[in-house]
């Protein structure tokens, strides 16, 4: 049992490189043997060279910084609004009932379709992208926090009530820790969404950021650079996600999503 | 070793008159004006309002529990045992009637008397340990709420872990413990501030028979050493009789006190006494009463 557990822990560290090597192999195979055109699928080597050139270019870091700023600002605002909103709605059932139709409507609307509107309202600068990133990130956080506040275990509540715990102590020792896993679940989804929001925002308007770079490469029909920028974006998304995951492991080490029992 | 000691004294006890000196002493006590009951329910009714209408869960409950007394609340599923215990604990308010703790009323309007509340130690059917706290922090939670310093809390938690056989698991999280260990931790939490009154709702309901026997012995010795008043909910007749000074039998729909059966064997009692004919006699009486209710 113990060795099996250890094996399960090691497995991703083995399987991930294997999968990477495998996809690289298929990629090379498609280019070399099948002979897919350079334009549709540039060779791994060409992409690596483009990436190298991109990383040396000092301009790239300006773009990275812009996109990162948009993502983080949007995410931070969404986190604040989402946590406060979720906590308030969780406490006031009548308010939740009142705003539920609006919430559902806002959920169902494809928010990406609204981006051109935001560009009109907030201009081609950074603001419109922050707004998009924020709106996309807001809903998963709000809904998770709402769920978290609602789902504080009744039995645990009885424990605190039976001890005559104060309002503040009940929050500190019960409500906060039992809601935190939901906050983190929301944040993990939200960070991915805000990256999407910022990039799509940059696709549609403006002249800076990694999304803009994607559009430029596309217009120049420079597909190896396009691939290189996409790789950069993927890396940025992963780093952000794992940063939040790391914070989660630190803040709620006791939770199942961290101890990994739920994966098996 | 402990159970051996218990066993010896039980054998002496069953040889003699089963009437317990402790019970008699208490009876003398309450005959005098000195002792007030520790816990009192006066004409308590409880009606729940639900979507389907109203359910009368308890009707006209009168019960007084003396200091140091061990009461078992026995009854079928749904007869209102949990409701009664929650009313005693101040978790819900009675619809009618009064709850008194010592010489104080538990409820003042919508507020609970904090001095009365502070006398209670609660153990629920589920351990209800907080998954974000270590066993130690769970046990010491009531002390934290009372503003006891961290060092003193830790010392007390360690002491209780020793008492309940949880040593070495102080820093573990609840999920790393077995069901029986969790339930013991829950009891340790209830004991952490030396409560005068222990209220327990089927705390051993989820345990296997052997662990349950062991826990019953432990609970008995705890109640003897701390001198706490205990109200213990169960639907096991044997468990009820083994532990109690008095068994209070509830009948369902609405929950009423059907009868109160005194159990007078000397303490400490040993598990073997469950096969004594006098013990079996009490069990039979109670079973008969339960059966009479019909199905
Ligand atoms: N919060 C509640 N709302 C509505 N009805 C309730 C509530 N709590 C209990 N009841 C009703 O009161 C009655 C007694 O319930 P209670 O939980 O006290 O029974 P119990 O004797 O503890 O049963 P068990 O042995 O199964 O735990 C039941 O009919 C139940 O449906
Ligand atoms: Mg019950």
Coordinates of C-alpha atoms and ligand atoms in Angstrom, one line a residue:
Chain A
X1 CA 0.0 0.0 0.0
X2 CA 2.8 2.3 1.0
X3 CA 4.9 1.6 -2.1
X4 CA 1.8 2.1 -4.2
X5 CA 1.2 5.5 -2.7
X6 CA 4.8 6.5 -3.4
X7 CA 4.5 5.2 -6.9
X8 CA 1.3 7.3 -7.4
X9 CA 3.2 10.3 -6.2
X10 CA 6.1 9.7 -8.6
X11 CA 4.0 8.8 -11.5
X12 CA 3.3 12.4 -12.9
X13 CA 7.0 13.1 -12.8
X14 CA 7.6 10.2 -15.1
X15 CA 4.5 10.4 -17.3
X16 CA 4.8 14.1 -18.0
X17 CA 8.3 14.0 -19.6
X18 CA 7.2 10.9 -21.5
X19 CA 4.1 12.6 -22.9
X20 CA 6.2 15.7 -23.8
X21 CA 8.7 13.5 -25.6
X22 CA 5.9 11.7 -27.3
X23 CA 4.2 14.8 -28.6
X24 CA 7.6 16.2 -29.8
X25 CA 8.1 12.9 -31.6
X26 CA 4.7 13.0 -33.3
X27 CA 5.4 16.6 -34.2
X28 CA 8.7 15.8 -35.8
X29 CA 7.2 12.8 -37.5
X30 CA 4.5 15.0 -39.0
X31 CA 7.0 17.5 -40.3
X32 CA 9.7 15.2 -41.5
X33 CA 8.0 12.1 -42.7
X34 CA 4.4 13.1 -43.5
X35 CA 5.7 16.4 -44.9
X36 CA 3.2 18.8 -43.5
X37 CA 4.0 22.3 -44.8
X38 CA 6.3 24.6 -42.9
X39 CA 3.5 27.2 -42.8
X40 CA 0.9 25.0 -41.1
X41 CA 3.3 23.2 -38.8
X42 CA 6.7 24.7 -38.4
X43 CA 9.4 22.3 -37.4
X44 CA 10.2 22.1 -33.7
X45 CA 13.6 23.4 -34.5
X46 CA 12.3 26.5 -36.3
X47 CA 10.0 27.2 -33.3
X48 CA 12.9 26.8 -30.9
X49 CA 14.9 29.3 -32.9
X50 CA 12.0 31.8 -33.0
X51 CA 11.6 31.4 -29.3
X52 CA 15.3 32.0 -28.8
X53 CA 15.1 35.1 -30.9
X54 CA 12.0 36.3 -29.1
X55 CA 13.6 35.8 -25.6
X56 CA 16.7 37.8 -26.6
X57 CA 14.6 40.7 -27.9
X58 CA 14.3 43.2 -25.0
X59 CA 10.9 44.3 -26.4
X60 CA 9.3 41.0 -25.5
X61 CA 9.5 41.6 -21.8
X62 CA 7.5 44.8 -22.2
X63 CA 4.7 42.7 -23.8
X64 CA 5.0 40.1 -21.1
X65 CA 4.7 42.7 -18.5
X66 CA 1.7 44.3 -20.1
X67 CA -0.2 41.0 -20.3
X68 CA 0.8 40.0 -16.9
X69 CA -0.4 43.3 -15.5
X70 CA -3.7 43.0 -17.2
X71 CA -4.2 39.4 -15.9
X72 CA -3.1 40.1 -12.3
X73 CA -5.0 43.4 -12.0
X74 CA -8.2 41.8 -13.4
X75 CA -7.8 38.8 -11.2
X76 CA -7.1 40.8 -8.1
X77 CA -10.2 43.0 -8.5
X78 CA -12.3 39.9 -9.3
X79 CA -11.0 38.2 -6.2
X80 CA -11.9 41.1 -4.0
X81 CA -15.3 41.6 -5.5
X82 CA -16.0 37.9 -5.7
X83 CA -15.1 37.2 -2.1
X84 CA -17.0 40.1 -0.8
X85 CA -20.0 39.5 -3.1
X86 CA -20.1 35.8 -2.3
X87 CA -19.8 36.4 1.4
X88 CA -22.6 39.0 1.3
X89 CA -24.9 36.8 -0.8
X90 CA -24.1 33.8 1.3
X91 CA -25.2 35.7 4.4
X92 CA -28.3 37.2 2.9
X93 CA -30.5 34.6 1.3
X94 CA -33.1 37.1 0.3
X95 CA -30.5 39.1 -1.7
X96 CA -29.3 35.9 -3.4
X97 CA -32.9 35.0 -4.4
X98 CA -33.3 38.6 -5.7
X99 CA -30.2 38.6 -7.9
X100 CA -30.2 35.0 -8.9
X101 CA -31.9 35.6 -12.3
X102 CA -29.4 38.3 -13.1
X103 CA -26.5 36.0 -12.0
X104 CA -27.8 33.2 -14.2
X105 CA -28.2 35.5 -17.1
X106 CA -24.6 36.9 -16.6
X107 CA -23.4 33.3 -16.4
X108 CA -25.1 32.2 -19.6
X109 CA -24.1 35.2 -21.8
X110 CA -20.9 34.4 -23.7
X111 CA -18.9 37.2 -22.1
X112 CA -16.2 37.1 -24.8
X113 CA -18.8 38.4 -27.2
X114 CA -18.9 41.6 -25.1
X115 CA -15.3 42.4 -25.5
X116 CA -15.8 44.8 -28.5
X117 CA -18.2 46.7 -26.3
X118 CA -15.6 47.1 -23.6
X119 CA -13.1 48.3 -26.2
X120 CA -15.6 51.0 -27.1
X121 CA -16.2 52.0 -23.5
X122 CA -12.7 51.7 -22.1
X123 CA -10.5 52.3 -25.1
X124 CA -7.7 50.4 -26.7
X125 CA -5.4 50.7 -23.7
X126 CA -4.9 48.4 -20.8
X127 CA -8.1 49.2 -19.0
X128 CA -10.4 47.3 -21.3
X129 CA -8.4 44.2 -21.0
X130 CA -8.3 44.4 -17.2
X131 CA -12.1 44.8 -17.3
X132 CA -12.4 41.7 -19.5
X133 CA -10.0 39.6 -17.4
X134 CA -11.8 40.8 -14.2
X135 CA -15.3 39.9 -15.5
X136 CA -14.3 36.4 -16.7
X137 CA -12.5 35.7 -13.4
X138 CA -15.3 37.2 -11.2
X139 CA -18.0 34.6 -11.7
X140 CA -16.1 31.4 -10.7
X141 CA -14.9 33.1 -7.6
X142 CA -18.3 34.6 -6.7
X143 CA -20.1 31.3 -7.2
X144 CA -17.5 29.2 -5.3
X145 CA -17.4 31.6 -2.3
X146 CA -21.2 31.6 -2.2
X147 CA -21.2 27.8 -2.2
X148 CA -18.5 27.8 0.5
X149 CA -20.3 30.2 2.8
X150 CA -23.5 28.2 2.4
X151 CA -21.9 24.8 3.0
X152 CA -20.4 25.3 6.4
X153 CA -21.1 22.0 8.1
X154 CA -24.1 22.1 10.5
X155 CA -22.4 19.8 12.9
X156 CA -19.4 22.1 13.1
X157 CA -21.7 25.0 13.7
X158 CA -23.3 23.1 16.6
X159 CA -19.9 22.6 18.1
X160 CA -19.2 26.4 18.0
X161 CA -22.7 27.3 19.1
X162 CA -22.6 24.8 22.0
X163 CA -19.5 26.4 23.2
X164 CA -21.1 29.8 23.1
X165 CA -18.5 31.0 20.6
X166 CA -18.5 34.7 19.7
X167 CA -19.3 36.0 16.2
X168 CA -15.6 36.7 15.5
X169 CA -14.4 33.3 16.9
X170 CA -17.0 31.5 14.7
X171 CA -15.7 33.3 11.7
X172 CA -12.0 32.8 12.5
X173 CA -12.1 29.1 13.6
X174 CA -15.0 27.8 11.5
X175 CA -16.3 30.0 8.6
X176 CA -13.1 31.2 7.2
X177 CA -11.2 27.8 7.2
X178 CA -14.2 26.0 5.8
X179 CA -14.7 28.5 3.0
X180 CA -11.0 28.8 2.0
X181 CA -11.0 25.6 -0.1
X182 CA -13.8 27.0 -2.1
X183 CA -12.1 30.3 -2.5
X184 CA -9.0 28.5 -3.9
X185 CA -11.1 26.3 -6.1
X186 CA -12.6 29.5 -7.6
X187 CA -9.2 31.2 -7.9
X188 CA -7.7 28.2 -9.8
X189 CA -10.5 28.5 -12.4
X190 CA -10.4 32.3 -12.3
X191 CA -6.7 32.7 -13.0
X192 CA -7.1 30.6 -16.2
X193 CA -10.1 32.7 -17.2
X194 CA -8.4 36.0 -16.6
X195 CA -5.5 34.9 -18.9
X196 CA -8.0 34.1 -21.6
X197 CA -9.8 37.4 -21.0
X198 CA -6.6 39.5 -21.3
X199 CA -5.4 37.7 -24.5
X200 CA -8.7 37.8 -26.3
X201 CA -8.9 41.5 -25.3
X202 CA -5.5 42.0 -26.9
X203 CA -6.5 40.2 -30.0
X204 CA -9.3 42.7 -30.6
X205 CA -7.6 46.0 -29.9
X206 CA -4.5 47.8 -28.9
X207 CA -0.8 47.5 -29.8
X208 CA 0.8 45.8 -26.9
X209 CA 0.8 42.5 -25.0
X210 CA 1.4 38.9 -26.0
X211 CA -2.0 38.7 -27.5
X212 CA -1.2 41.6 -29.8
X213 CA 2.1 39.8 -30.7
X214 CA 0.0 36.7 -31.7
X215 CA -2.0 38.9 -34.1
X216 CA 1.1 40.5 -35.5
X217 CA 2.8 37.2 -36.2
X218 CA -0.4 35.9 -37.8
X219 CA -0.6 39.0 -40.1
X220 CA 3.1 38.5 -41.0
X221 CA 2.3 34.8 -41.7
X222 CA 5.2 34.0 -39.4
X223 CA 3.9 30.8 -38.0
X224 CA 7.1 29.8 -36.2
X225 CA 6.9 33.0 -34.2
X226 CA 3.2 32.5 -33.7
X227 CA 4.0 29.1 -32.1
X228 CA 6.8 30.7 -30.0
X229 CA 4.4 33.3 -28.6
X230 CA 1.8 30.7 -27.9
X231 CA 4.4 28.7 -26.0
X232 CA 5.2 31.8 -24.0
X233 CA 1.5 32.3 -23.2
X234 CA 1.1 28.7 -22.2
X235 CA 4.1 29.0 -19.9
X236 CA 2.7 32.2 -18.3
X237 CA -0.7 30.6 -17.8
X238 CA 1.0 27.5 -16.1
X239 CA 3.2 29.6 -13.9
X240 CA 0.2 31.6 -12.7
X241 CA -1.9 28.5 -12.1
X242 CA 0.9 26.8 -10.1
X243 CA 1.6 29.9 -8.1
X244 CA -2.0 29.8 -6.9
X245 CA -1.8 26.1 -6.4
X246 CA 1.4 26.6 -4.3
X247 CA -0.3 29.3 -2.2
X248 CA -3.2 26.9 -1.6
X249 CA -0.9 24.1 -0.5
X250 CA 0.6 26.5 2.0
X251 CA -2.6 28.0 3.3
X252 CA -4.8 24.9 3.5
X253 CA -2.4 21.9 3.8
X254 CA -5.1 20.0 5.6
X255 CA -7.5 20.0 2.7
X256 CA -8.3 16.9 0.5
X257 CA -7.4 18.8 -2.7
X258 CA -3.9 19.2 -1.3
X259 CA -3.4 15.8 0.5
X260 CA -4.4 14.2 -2.8
X261 CA -6.8 11.5 -1.4
X262 CA -9.4 12.6 -3.9
X263 CA -7.3 11.9 -7.0
X264 CA -7.0 8.2 -6.5
Chain B
X1 CA -5.2 -3.5 33.9
X2 CA -7.9 -1.0 34.5
X3 CA -10.6 -3.4 33.5
X4 CA -9.2 -6.0 35.8
X5 CA -9.5 -3.6 38.7
X6 CA -13.0 -2.8 37.7
X7 CA -13.8 -6.4 37.4
X8 CA -12.6 -7.2 40.9
X9 CA -14.7 -4.6 42.6
X10 CA -17.7 -5.6 40.5
X11 CA -17.5 -9.2 41.8
X12 CA -17.5 -8.0 45.3
X13 CA -20.4 -5.8 44.5
X14 CA -22.6 -8.5 43.0
X15 CA -22.0 -10.7 45.9
X16 CA -23.4 -8.1 48.2
X17 CA -26.7 -6.3 48.0
X18 CA -26.7 -4.6 44.6
X19 CA -28.1 -1.4 46.0
X20 CA -25.5 1.2 45.5
X21 CA -24.2 3.3 48.3
X22 CA -23.6 6.2 46.0
X23 CA -27.2 6.3 44.9
X24 CA -28.4 6.1 48.5
X25 CA -26.1 8.9 49.5
X26 CA -27.6 11.0 46.8
X27 CA -31.1 10.2 47.7
X28 CA -30.4 11.3 51.2
X29 CA -28.9 14.5 49.8
X30 CA -31.8 15.4 47.7
X31 CA -34.1 14.7 50.6
X32 CA -32.4 17.5 52.4
X33 CA -33.0 21.0 51.2
X34 CA -29.3 21.5 50.4
X35 CA -29.0 20.2 46.8
X36 CA -30.7 21.7 43.9
X37 CA -30.9 19.6 40.8
X38 CA -28.1 20.4 38.4
X39 CA -30.4 20.2 35.3
X40 CA -34.1 20.7 35.1
X41 CA -36.7 20.5 32.3
X42 CA -40.0 22.0 33.3
X43 CA -43.1 21.2 31.2
X44 CA -41.0 21.4 28.0
X45 CA -42.8 21.1 24.6
X46 CA -41.1 21.3 21.3
X47 CA -43.0 21.7 18.0
X48 CA -41.1 21.9 14.7
X49 CA -42.6 23.9 11.9
X50 CA -41.9 22.3 8.6
X51 CA -43.3 22.7 5.0
X52 CA -45.6 19.7 5.6
X53 CA -47.0 21.3 8.7
X54 CA -45.9 21.1 12.3
X55 CA -44.4 18.1 14.1
X56 CA -44.7 17.8 17.8
X57 CA -41.4 16.3 18.7
X58 CA -41.6 16.6 22.5
X59 CA -44.6 16.9 24.8
X60 CA -44.7 17.8 28.5
X61 CA -41.2 16.7 29.4
X62 CA -40.4 17.1 33.1
X63 CA -37.0 15.9 34.2
X64 CA -34.6 16.8 36.9
X65 CA -31.0 15.5 37.0
X66 CA -29.0 15.6 40.2
X67 CA -25.4 16.6 40.4
X68 CA -23.1 13.8 39.5
X69 CA -25.9 11.7 38.3
X70 CA -25.7 9.6 35.1
X71 CA -28.9 9.6 33.0
X72 CA -29.4 7.4 30.0
X73 CA -32.0 8.6 27.5
X74 CA -33.4 5.6 25.7
X75 CA -36.0 5.3 23.0
X76 CA -36.7 4.3 19.4
X77 CA -35.4 6.2 16.4
X78 CA -37.3 9.4 16.0
X79 CA -38.8 9.6 19.5
X80 CA -37.1 12.9 20.2
X81 CA -33.9 12.0 22.1
X82 CA -31.7 14.3 20.0
X83 CA -34.2 17.0 20.2
X84 CA -34.3 16.7 24.0
X85 CA -30.5 16.8 24.3
X86 CA -30.3 19.8 22.0
X87 CA -32.8 21.6 24.2
X88 CA -30.8 20.7 27.3
X89 CA -27.6 22.0 25.5
X90 CA -29.3 25.3 24.5
X91 CA -28.8 24.5 20.8
X92 CA -32.5 24.9 20.2
X93 CA -35.1 26.6 22.4
X94 CA -38.2 24.8 23.7
X95 CA -41.5 25.9 22.3
X96 CA -43.0 25.9 25.7
X97 CA -41.6 25.3 29.2
X98 CA -38.3 26.1 30.9
X99 CA -34.8 24.7 31.0
X100 CA -32.9 25.4 34.2
X101 CA -29.2 24.8 34.9
X102 CA -28.5 24.9 38.6
X103 CA -30.4 27.9 39.8
X104 CA -30.3 29.7 36.5
X105 CA -32.7 29.8 33.6
X106 CA -30.9 28.7 30.4
X107 CA -32.8 31.1 28.2
X108 CA -33.3 34.8 28.7
X109 CA -35.5 35.7 25.8
X110 CA -33.6 34.8 22.7
X111 CA -30.2 34.8 24.5
X112 CA -28.6 32.0 26.4
X113 CA -27.2 32.3 29.8
X114 CA -23.4 32.2 29.3
X115 CA -22.6 30.9 32.7
X116 CA -25.0 28.0 32.3
X117 CA -23.6 27.4 28.8
X118 CA -20.1 27.2 30.1
X119 CA -20.9 24.2 32.3
X120 CA -21.8 22.0 29.3
X121 CA -19.5 19.6 27.4
X122 CA -21.1 18.3 24.3
X123 CA -20.4 15.1 22.3
X124 CA -22.4 14.6 19.2
X125 CA -23.2 11.5 17.2
X126 CA -20.5 12.5 14.7
X127 CA -17.2 13.5 16.1
X128 CA -17.4 16.9 14.3
X129 CA -13.7 17.5 14.6
X130 CA -12.6 20.4 12.4
X131 CA -10.4 19.0 9.5
X132 CA -8.3 22.1 9.5
X133 CA -7.1 21.7 13.1
X134 CA -4.7 19.0 14.4
X135 CA -6.1 16.7 17.1
X136 CA -4.4 18.8 19.7
X137 CA -6.0 22.0 18.4
X138 CA -9.4 20.3 18.1
X139 CA -9.2 19.2 21.7
X140 CA -8.1 22.6 22.9
X141 CA -10.6 24.6 20.9
X142 CA -12.9 25.2 23.8
X143 CA -9.9 26.5 25.8
X144 CA -8.9 28.8 22.9
X145 CA -12.4 30.3 22.9
X146 CA -12.0 30.9 26.6
X147 CA -8.8 32.8 26.0
X148 CA -6.4 30.2 27.6
X149 CA -2.8 30.7 26.5
X150 CA -1.4 28.5 23.8
X151 CA 1.1 26.8 26.1
X152 CA -1.5 25.8 28.7
X153 CA -3.8 24.6 25.9
X154 CA -1.1 22.4 24.6
X155 CA -0.4 20.9 28.0
X156 CA -4.0 20.2 28.6
X157 CA -4.5 18.6 25.2
X158 CA -1.5 16.4 25.9
X159 CA -2.9 15.3 29.2
X160 CA -6.3 14.4 27.6
X161 CA -4.6 12.5 24.8
X162 CA -2.9 10.5 27.5
X163 CA -6.1 9.9 29.3
X164 CA -8.0 8.7 26.2
X165 CA -5.2 6.8 24.5
X166 CA -4.4 9.3 21.8
X167 CA -0.8 9.9 22.7
X168 CA 1.4 10.3 19.7
X169 CA -1.5 11.6 17.6
X170 CA -1.5 15.2 18.9
X171 CA -0.2 16.6 15.7
X172 CA -2.2 14.4 13.4
X173 CA -5.2 15.6 11.4
X174 CA -8.6 14.0 12.2
X175 CA -8.7 12.2 8.8
X176 CA -5.6 10.3 9.8
X177 CA -7.4 8.7 12.8
X178 CA -9.8 5.8 13.0
X179 CA -13.5 6.3 13.8
X180 CA -13.1 5.3 17.4
X181 CA -10.1 7.5 17.9
X182 CA -12.0 10.5 16.4
X183 CA -14.8 9.9 18.8
X184 CA -12.4 9.8 21.7
X185 CA -10.9 13.0 20.5
X186 CA -14.4 14.5 20.4
X187 CA -14.8 13.4 24.0
X188 CA -11.5 14.9 24.9
X189 CA -12.6 18.2 23.4
X190 CA -15.7 18.1 25.6
X191 CA -13.7 17.3 28.7
X192 CA -11.0 19.9 28.0
X193 CA -12.4 22.5 30.3
X194 CA -13.7 20.1 33.0
X195 CA -17.4 20.6 32.2
X196 CA -19.8 20.0 35.1
X197 CA -22.4 18.6 32.7
X198 CA -21.6 16.2 29.9
X199 CA -24.3 15.9 27.2
X200 CA -23.7 13.0 24.8
X201 CA -25.8 12.0 21.8
X202 CA -25.2 8.4 20.8
X203 CA -21.5 9.0 20.8
X204 CA -20.6 5.4 20.2
X205 CA -23.4 4.7 17.7
X206 CA -21.0 4.3 14.8
X207 CA -18.5 2.0 16.6
X208 CA -18.2 -1.8 16.5
X209 CA -19.3 -3.7 19.5
X210 CA -15.8 -4.3 21.0
X211 CA -14.7 -0.7 20.7
X212 CA -18.0 0.4 22.1
X213 CA -17.6 -1.8 25.2
X214 CA -14.2 -0.3 25.7
X215 CA -15.5 3.2 25.3
X216 CA -18.3 2.5 27.8
X217 CA -15.7 1.5 30.4
X218 CA -13.7 4.6 29.7
X219 CA -16.7 6.8 29.9
X220 CA -17.7 5.2 33.2
X221 CA -14.3 5.8 34.8
X222 CA -14.3 9.4 33.4
X223 CA -17.7 10.1 35.0
X224 CA -16.5 8.6 38.3
X225 CA -13.2 10.6 38.4
X226 CA -14.6 13.9 37.2
X227 CA -17.9 13.6 39.1
X228 CA -19.6 15.2 36.1
X229 CA -23.3 15.0 35.6
X230 CA -24.0 13.1 32.4
X231 CA -27.0 12.8 30.1
X232 CA -26.3 10.1 27.6
X233 CA -28.5 9.3 24.6
X234 CA -28.5 5.8 23.2
X235 CA -30.8 3.3 21.6
X236 CA -28.9 0.4 23.0
X237 CA -30.7 -1.0 26.1
X238 CA -27.6 -2.7 27.4
X239 CA -25.5 0.3 27.0
X240 CA -28.1 2.5 28.7
X241 CA -28.3 0.2 31.7
X242 CA -24.6 -0.4 32.0
X243 CA -23.9 3.3 32.3
X244 CA -26.8 4.8 34.0
X245 CA -28.0 5.7 37.5
X246 CA -31.4 6.1 35.9
X247 CA -32.7 5.2 32.5
X248 CA -35.2 7.6 31.1
X249 CA -37.4 5.9 28.5
X250 CA -39.0 8.1 25.8
X251 CA -42.0 7.0 23.8
X252 CA -42.6 8.5 20.3
X253 CA -45.0 10.8 18.6
X254 CA -44.9 13.0 20.4
X255 CA -41.9 12.3 22.6
X256 CA -42.9 11.8 26.2
X257 CA -41.2 10.3 29.2
X258 CA -42.7 6.9 29.4
X259 CA -40.9 5.7 32.5
X260 CA -37.8 6.2 34.6
X261 CA -36.0 3.1 35.7
X262 CA -33.3 3.3 38.4
X263 CA -30.2 1.2 38.0
X264 CA -28.6 0.6 41.4
X265 CA -25.6 -1.6 40.7
X266 CA -22.5 -0.5 42.4
X267 CA -19.8 1.3 40.5
X268 CA -17.4 0.8 38.9
X269 CA -19.3 -1.8 36.9
X270 CA -17.6 -4.4 34.8
X271 CA -18.7 -5.6 31.4
X272 CA -19.2 -9.0 32.8
X273 CA -22.0 -7.7 35.0
X274 CA -24.1 -7.4 31.8
X275 CA -24.7 -11.1 32.1
X276 CA -25.8 -10.9 35.8
X277 CA -29.4 -12.0 36.3
X278 CA -30.2 -8.7 38.1
X279 CA -28.8 -6.7 35.2
X280 CA -30.7 -8.8 32.7
X281 CA -33.8 -8.2 34.8
X282 CA -33.5 -4.5 34.3
X283 CA -32.8 -5.0 30.6
X284 CA -35.9 -7.2 30.3
X285 CA -38.1 -4.7 32.0
X286 CA -37.0 -2.0 29.6
X287 CA -37.3 -4.2 26.6
X288 CA -40.8 -5.1 27.7
X289 CA -41.7 -1.4 28.0
X290 CA -40.4 -0.7 24.6
X291 CA -42.2 -3.6 23.0
X292 CA -45.5 -2.5 24.6
X293 CA -45.4 0.6 22.6
X294 CA -46.2 -1.6 19.6
X295 CA -44.8 -0.9 16.2
Ligands
LIG1 N1 -35.0 20.5 12.7 C1 -36.1 19.7 12.7 N2 -37.1 20.2 11.9 C2 -38.3 19.4 11.8 N3 -38.5 18.3 12.4 C3 -37.5 17.8 13.2 C4 -36.3 18.5 13.4 N4 -35.5 17.8 14.2 C5 -36.2 16.7 14.6 N5 -37.4 16.7 14.0 C6 -38.5 15.7 14.2 O1 -38.6 15.5 15.6 C7 -38.7 14.1 15.8 C8 -37.7 13.6 16.8 O2 -36.4 13.7 16.2 P1 -35.1 13.4 16.9 O3 -33.9 13.7 16.0 O4 -35.1 14.1 18.2 O5 -35.2 11.8 17.1 P2 -34.2 10.8 17.8 O6 -34.9 10.1 18.9 O7 -32.9 11.5 18.1 O8 -34.0 9.7 16.7 P3 -32.7 8.9 16.3 O9 -32.6 7.8 17.3 O10 -33.0 8.3 14.9 O11 -31.5 9.8 16.3 C9 -38.7 13.4 14.5 O12 -40.0 13.1 14.1 C10 -38.1 14.4 13.6 O13 -38.7 14.3 12.3
LIG2 MG1 -30.8 11.3 17.4

